[in-house]
Each structure stands twice: as C-alpha cells, then as structure tokens.
PDB file of C-alpha atoms in Angstrom:
ATOM      1  CA  MET A   1      44.269 -17.671 -52.388  1.00 90.00           C
ATOM      2  CA  ILE A   2      44.210 -21.413 -53.471  1.00 95.00           C
ATOM      3  CA  ALA A   3      41.143 -23.596 -53.230  1.00 96.00           C
ATOM      4  CA  ILE A   4      40.344 -27.328 -53.591  1.00 97.00           C
ATOM      5  CA  GLY A   5      36.907 -28.669 -54.950  1.00 96.00           C
ATOM      6  CA  ILE A   6      36.254 -32.247 -54.376  1.00 97.00           C
ATOM      7  CA  ARG A   7      33.540 -34.594 -55.826  1.00 95.00           C
ATOM      8  CA  VAL A   8      33.507 -38.071 -54.344  1.00 94.00           C
ATOM      9  CA  SER A   9      32.359 -41.326 -56.004  1.00 91.00           C
ATOM     10  CA  PRO A  10      32.758 -44.826 -54.312  1.00 88.00           C
ATOM     11  CA  GLN A  11      35.819 -45.586 -56.582  1.00 91.00           C
ATOM     12  CA  THR A  12      37.449 -42.142 -57.353  1.00 94.00           C
ATOM     13  CA  ILE A  13      37.858 -38.615 -55.722  1.00 96.00           C
ATOM     14  CA  TYR A  14      37.872 -35.951 -58.269  1.00 97.00           C
ATOM     15  CA  TYR A  15      39.501 -32.821 -57.303  1.00 97.00           C
ATOM     16  CA  SER A  16      40.484 -29.469 -58.758  1.00 96.00           C
ATOM     17  CA  ILE A  17      43.017 -26.930 -57.363  1.00 96.00           C
ATOM     18  CA  LEU A  18      42.461 -23.272 -58.381  1.00 94.00           C
ATOM     19  CA  GLU A  19      44.341 -20.266 -57.569  1.00 93.00           C
ATOM     20  CA  GLN A  20      42.839 -16.679 -57.352  1.00 88.00           C
ATOM     21  CA  GLN A  21      45.341 -14.111 -58.509  1.00 83.00           C
ATOM     22  CA  ASP A  22      45.692 -10.669 -57.055  1.00 74.00           C
ATOM     23  CA  ASP A  23      43.840  -9.255 -60.029  1.00 71.00           C
ATOM     24  CA  ARG A  24      40.909 -11.440 -59.448  1.00 72.00           C
ATOM     25  CA  THR A  25      41.646 -13.839 -62.237  1.00 80.00           C
ATOM     26  CA  VAL A  26      41.460 -17.523 -61.443  1.00 83.00           C
ATOM     27  CA  GLU A  27      43.989 -20.154 -62.801  1.00 86.00           C
ATOM     28  CA  ILE A  28      43.421 -23.894 -62.779  1.00 89.00           C
ATOM     29  CA  LYS A  29      46.481 -25.516 -61.192  1.00 93.00           C
ATOM     30  CA  THR A  30      45.265 -29.079 -61.609  1.00 94.00           C
ATOM     31  CA  VAL A  31      42.162 -31.314 -62.261  1.00 94.00           C
ATOM     32  CA  ASP A  32      42.931 -34.838 -61.183  1.00 96.00           C
ATOM     33  CA  THR A  33      41.743 -37.880 -59.343  1.00 97.00           C
ATOM     34  CA  ILE A  34      42.595 -40.339 -56.537  1.00 96.00           C
ATOM     35  CA  ILE A  35      41.778 -43.750 -57.298  1.00 95.00           C
ATOM     36  CA  VAL A  36      40.212 -45.689 -54.153  1.00 92.00           C
ATOM     37  CA  PRO A  37      42.072 -48.945 -53.885  1.00 91.00           C
ATOM     38  CA  LYS A  38      39.731 -51.902 -54.092  1.00 90.00           C
ATOM     39  CA  ALA A  39      42.457 -54.227 -52.294  1.00 92.00           C
ATOM     40  CA  MET A  40      42.117 -52.606 -49.061  1.00 91.00           C
ATOM     41  CA  ASP A  41      39.318 -53.008 -46.419  1.00 91.00           C
ATOM     42  CA  VAL A  42      37.135 -49.800 -45.692  1.00 90.00           C
ATOM     43  CA  PRO A  43      39.184 -48.409 -42.845  1.00 93.00           C
ATOM     44  CA  LYS A  44      42.187 -48.825 -44.721  1.00 94.00           C
ATOM     45  CA  ARG A  45      40.939 -47.069 -47.928  1.00 93.00           C
ATOM     46  CA  LEU A  46      39.628 -44.235 -45.793  1.00 93.00           C
ATOM     47  CA  THR A  47      43.164 -43.735 -44.275  1.00 94.00           C
ATOM     48  CA  TYR A  48      44.742 -43.910 -47.692  1.00 95.00           C
ATOM     49  CA  ILE A  49      42.326 -41.215 -48.917  1.00 95.00           C
ATOM     50  CA  ARG A  50      42.862 -38.933 -46.131  1.00 94.00           C
ATOM     51  CA  THR A  51      46.596 -39.314 -46.127  1.00 95.00           C
ATOM     52  CA  THR A  52      46.682 -38.481 -49.800  1.00 96.00           C
ATOM     53  CA  LEU A  53      44.501 -35.377 -49.462  1.00 96.00           C
ATOM     54  CA  ILE A  54      46.600 -34.153 -46.577  1.00 95.00           C
ATOM     55  CA  SER A  55      49.554 -34.187 -48.912  1.00 96.00           C
ATOM     56  CA  ILE A  56      47.770 -32.537 -51.859  1.00 96.00           C
ATOM     57  CA  ILE A  57      46.495 -29.817 -49.258  1.00 96.00           C
ATOM     58  CA  ALA A  58      50.016 -29.224 -48.000  1.00 95.00           C
ATOM     59  CA  GLU A  59      51.678 -29.271 -51.406  1.00 96.00           C
ATOM     60  CA  TYR A  60      49.370 -26.658 -52.827  1.00 96.00           C
ATOM     61  CA  LYS A  61      48.907 -24.705 -49.479  1.00 96.00           C
ATOM     62  CA  VAL A  62      45.152 -24.763 -49.897  1.00 96.00           C
ATOM     63  CA  LYS A  63      43.253 -22.395 -47.562  1.00 96.00           C
ATOM     64  CA  LYS A  64      39.574 -22.779 -48.967  1.00 96.00           C
ATOM     65  CA  ALA A  65      37.754 -25.977 -49.829  1.00 96.00           C
ATOM     66  CA  GLY A  66      34.515 -27.172 -50.850  1.00 96.00           C
ATOM     67  CA  ILE A  67      32.902 -30.778 -51.240  1.00 95.00           C
ATOM     68  CA  ARG A  68      30.246 -31.385 -53.727  1.00 92.00           C
ATOM     69  CA  ILE A  69      27.896 -33.644 -51.649  1.00 88.00           C
ATOM     70  CA  PHE A  70      25.113 -35.879 -53.059  1.00 79.00           C
ATOM     71  CA  GLU A  71      21.656 -34.265 -53.618  1.00 75.00           C
ATOM     72  CA  GLY A  72      19.348 -35.124 -50.633  1.00 68.00           C
ATOM     73  CA  SER A  73      16.612 -36.451 -53.267  1.00 63.00           C
ATOM     74  CA  SER A  74      19.045 -38.935 -54.848  1.00 60.00           C
ATOM     75  CA  MET A  75      17.896 -42.427 -54.867  1.00 68.00           C
ATOM     76  CA  ASN A  76      21.204 -44.148 -55.359  1.00 71.00           C
ATOM     77  CA  ILE A  77      22.955 -43.179 -52.183  1.00 76.00           C
ATOM     78  CA  SER A  78      26.253 -44.990 -51.909  1.00 81.00           C
ATOM     79  CA  THR A  79      27.380 -45.780 -48.188  1.00 84.00           C
ATOM     80  CA  ASP A  80      30.954 -45.690 -49.372  1.00 87.00           C
ATOM     81  CA  ARG A  81      30.550 -42.186 -50.732  1.00 87.00           C
ATOM     82  CA  ILE A  82      29.060 -40.973 -47.462  1.00 88.00           C
ATOM     83  CA  TYR A  83      32.029 -42.575 -45.591  1.00 90.00           C
ATOM     84  CA  ILE A  84      34.532 -40.764 -47.806  1.00 91.00           C
ATOM     85  CA  GLU A  85      32.706 -37.402 -47.649  1.00 91.00           C
ATOM     86  CA  GLY A  86      32.799 -37.736 -43.863  1.00 91.00           C
ATOM     87  CA  VAL A  87      36.526 -38.474 -43.775  1.00 93.00           C
ATOM     88  CA  VAL A  88      37.225 -35.352 -46.092  1.00 93.00           C
ATOM     89  CA  GLN A  89      35.033 -33.168 -43.821  1.00 92.00           C
ATOM     90  CA  GLU A  90      37.107 -34.284 -40.890  1.00 93.00           C
ATOM     91  CA  LEU A  91      40.152 -33.700 -42.570  1.00 93.00           C
ATOM     92  CA  PHE A  92      39.288 -30.069 -43.594  1.00 93.00           C
ATOM     93  CA  ALA A  93      38.334 -29.402 -39.988  1.00 91.00           C
ATOM     94  CA  ASN A  94      41.640 -30.676 -38.713  1.00 90.00           C
ATOM     95  CA  SER A  95      44.025 -29.170 -41.419  1.00 90.00           C
ATOM     96  CA  SER A  96      45.457 -25.825 -42.767  1.00 91.00           C
ATOM     97  CA  VAL A  97      42.268 -25.356 -44.550  1.00 94.00           C
ATOM     98  CA  GLU A  98      40.691 -21.979 -43.194  1.00 95.00           C
ATOM     99  CA  LYS A  99      37.214 -22.315 -44.555  1.00 95.00           C
ATOM    100  CA  TYR A 100      35.228 -24.923 -46.217  1.00 94.00           C
ATOM    101  CA  PHE A 101      31.607 -25.836 -47.243  1.00 94.00           C
ATOM    102  CA  LEU A 102      29.570 -28.729 -48.198  1.00 92.00           C
ATOM    103  CA  GLY A 103      27.520 -27.991 -51.396  1.00 90.00           C
ATOM    104  CA  THR A 104      24.767 -29.277 -53.411  1.00 90.00           C
ATOM    105  CA  LYS A 105      23.856 -27.581 -56.741  1.00 90.00           C
ATOM    106  CA  GLY A 106      21.804 -25.166 -54.773  1.00 91.00           C
ATOM    107  CA  THR A 107      24.795 -24.196 -52.583  1.00 92.00           C
ATOM    108  CA  LEU A 108      27.152 -23.930 -55.657  1.00 92.00           C
ATOM    109  CA  ALA A 109      24.602 -21.663 -57.514  1.00 92.00           C
ATOM    110  CA  LYS A 110      24.334 -19.180 -54.287  1.00 94.00           C
ATOM    111  CA  LEU A 111      28.029 -19.044 -53.948  1.00 93.00           C
ATOM    112  CA  LEU A 112      28.680 -18.413 -57.694  1.00 89.00           C
ATOM    113  CA  GLU A 113      25.713 -16.084 -57.964  1.00 90.00           C
ATOM    114  CA  VAL A 114      23.757 -17.992 -60.752  1.00 91.00           C
ATOM    115  CA  ARG A 115      20.713 -20.160 -60.972  1.00 90.00           C
ATOM    116  CA  VAL A 116      20.619 -23.852 -60.157  1.00 90.00           C
ATOM    117  CA  THR A 117      19.681 -24.387 -63.845  1.00 87.00           C
ATOM    118  CA  ASP A 118      23.005 -22.950 -64.875  1.00 87.00           C
ATOM    119  CA  ILE A 119      24.891 -25.065 -62.489  1.00 87.00           C
ATOM    120  CA  THR A 120      22.992 -28.212 -63.911  1.00 86.00           C
ATOM    121  CA  LYS A 121      23.457 -26.943 -67.519  1.00 85.00           C
ATOM    122  CA  TRP A 122      27.291 -26.590 -66.976  1.00 85.00           C
ATOM    123  CA  ILE A 123      27.564 -29.928 -65.259  1.00 85.00           C
ATOM    124  CA  ASP A 124      25.381 -32.054 -67.443  1.00 81.00           C
ATOM    125  CA  GLU A 125      25.651 -30.377 -70.836  1.00 69.00           C
ATOM    126  CA  LYS A 126      29.332 -29.731 -70.754  1.00 59.00           C
ATOM    127  CA  GLY A 127      29.115 -26.093 -70.160  1.00 55.00           C
ATOM    128  CA  LYS A 128      27.673 -25.034 -73.412  1.00 57.00           C
ATOM    129  CA  SER A 129      27.200 -21.483 -72.121  1.00 53.00           C
ATOM    130  CA  GLU A 130      28.758 -18.108 -72.969  1.00 56.00           C
ATOM    131  CA  ASP A 131      28.953 -17.287 -69.366  1.00 63.00           C
ATOM    132  CA  LEU A 132      31.426 -20.076 -68.547  1.00 63.00           C
ATOM    133  CA  GLU A 133      34.914 -19.849 -70.103  1.00 69.00           C
ATOM    134  CA  ILE A 134      37.101 -22.731 -68.559  1.00 74.00           C
ATOM    135  CA  GLU A 135      39.691 -24.209 -70.862  1.00 73.00           C
ATOM    136  CA  GLY A 136      38.986 -27.809 -71.583  1.00 76.00           C
ATOM    137  CA  TRP A 137      35.717 -27.927 -69.975  1.00 78.00           C
ATOM    138  CA  GLU A 138      33.995 -29.807 -72.865  1.00 78.00           C
ATOM    139  CA  THR A 139      36.434 -32.672 -72.408  1.00 82.00           C
ATOM    140  CA  MET A 140      36.006 -33.194 -68.669  1.00 86.00           C
ATOM    141  CA  LYS A 141      34.257 -35.773 -67.093  1.00 88.00           C
ATOM    142  CA  THR A 142      31.030 -34.691 -65.244  1.00 89.00           C
ATOM    143  CA  GLU A 143      32.496 -35.139 -61.854  1.00 92.00           C
ATOM    144  CA  SER A 144      35.503 -33.140 -62.849  1.00 92.00           C
ATOM    145  CA  ARG A 145      33.520 -30.325 -63.954  1.00 90.00           C
ATOM    146  CA  GLU A 146      31.677 -30.567 -60.497  1.00 92.00           C
ATOM    147  CA  SER A 147      34.912 -30.582 -58.511  1.00 95.00           C
ATOM    148  CA  THR A 148      36.068 -27.374 -60.611  1.00 93.00           C
ATOM    149  CA  LEU A 149      32.729 -25.583 -60.009  1.00 92.00           C
ATOM    150  CA  THR A 150      33.082 -26.584 -56.373  1.00 95.00           C
ATOM    151  CA  ALA A 151      36.635 -25.137 -56.108  1.00 95.00           C
ATOM    152  CA  TYR A 152      35.241 -21.677 -57.920  1.00 91.00           C
ATOM    153  CA  ALA A 153      32.338 -21.710 -55.223  1.00 93.00           C
ATOM    154  CA  ALA A 154      35.070 -22.242 -52.558  1.00 95.00           C
ATOM    155  CA  ILE A 155      37.103 -19.226 -53.660  1.00 92.00           C
ATOM    156  CA  ASN A 156      33.768 -17.134 -53.411  1.00 87.00           C
ATOM    157  CA  SER A 157      32.887 -18.587 -49.941  1.00 84.00           C
TER     158      SER A 157
END
C-alpha cells in the first residue's frame, strides 16, 4: 500500500510518499516539495499544482492520502493555502486514490493512536522521542515532518 501525505503552504507543497510492506514495515519512498510558481496568476498556479500532483500520484501508484489542514483556531489563515487545499481535495476525489482524509493534529493523533501532545512534540521538537524512529527526522523541516506523519496516518486510515 502506498500513501501520500501533504502539507500545504502558500508558496510550497510538502509531500511524503510511504509504502507499507507486507510485513507491516513502512518505507519512506520520498519526502519532497512542489514550489508554487509566483509568476502565474492564481487559477494557473492551481492548475499547475493539480497537474503536478496527478503525475506524482500516478508515478507512485498512490492508493491512500491525507492532507494536513490548518488548525481551526489559527489566526494566520492564508486564502492561498485554502485554495490549494481545496484543489488537492478535489484531485483526490477524482483520482486513483481510494481513500483520503483531511487532518488536524487531533485527526493525526487518532489515526496514529497517540496523544495530540505526541504529535505536537514530534512536529515542533523535531521528534525527540523514543517512540518515533524515522531516519533523518531531526533534519527535516517542520512541514516535511507534518507531511510524513500525515502519510503514516493515511496508511492507518
């Protein structure tokens, strides 16, 4: 089973592709970004993002997906982020992805069967925990850690 986790920012889409092996081990296939072109107007940017993600989903044969959405209490809500998250949701609904979810930290915690405080610690404190053994975790950007946890949650969804 191959899953993608996505974390959107107005300028960059962070994504992680994970594959669950038969023996229940999970391999990280890639942790990467899509840079949102600034030279395009909003509709063309959204088309670019959709087309790029369609290619990634097809290339990796993704079957499960998750989007790490903004926390409802956030005071810094970006309309560009909302637009992009909407396009990604529409793409998942009309693609080869069989199951997907939208998730806050609470959703991730539920799917990963941990506490929200663990999710926060793993994301914000670079995963300094014995429970989390992901190669290169400490060097990942915060958003890449969020996309990776989202992909893990997608596997469990």
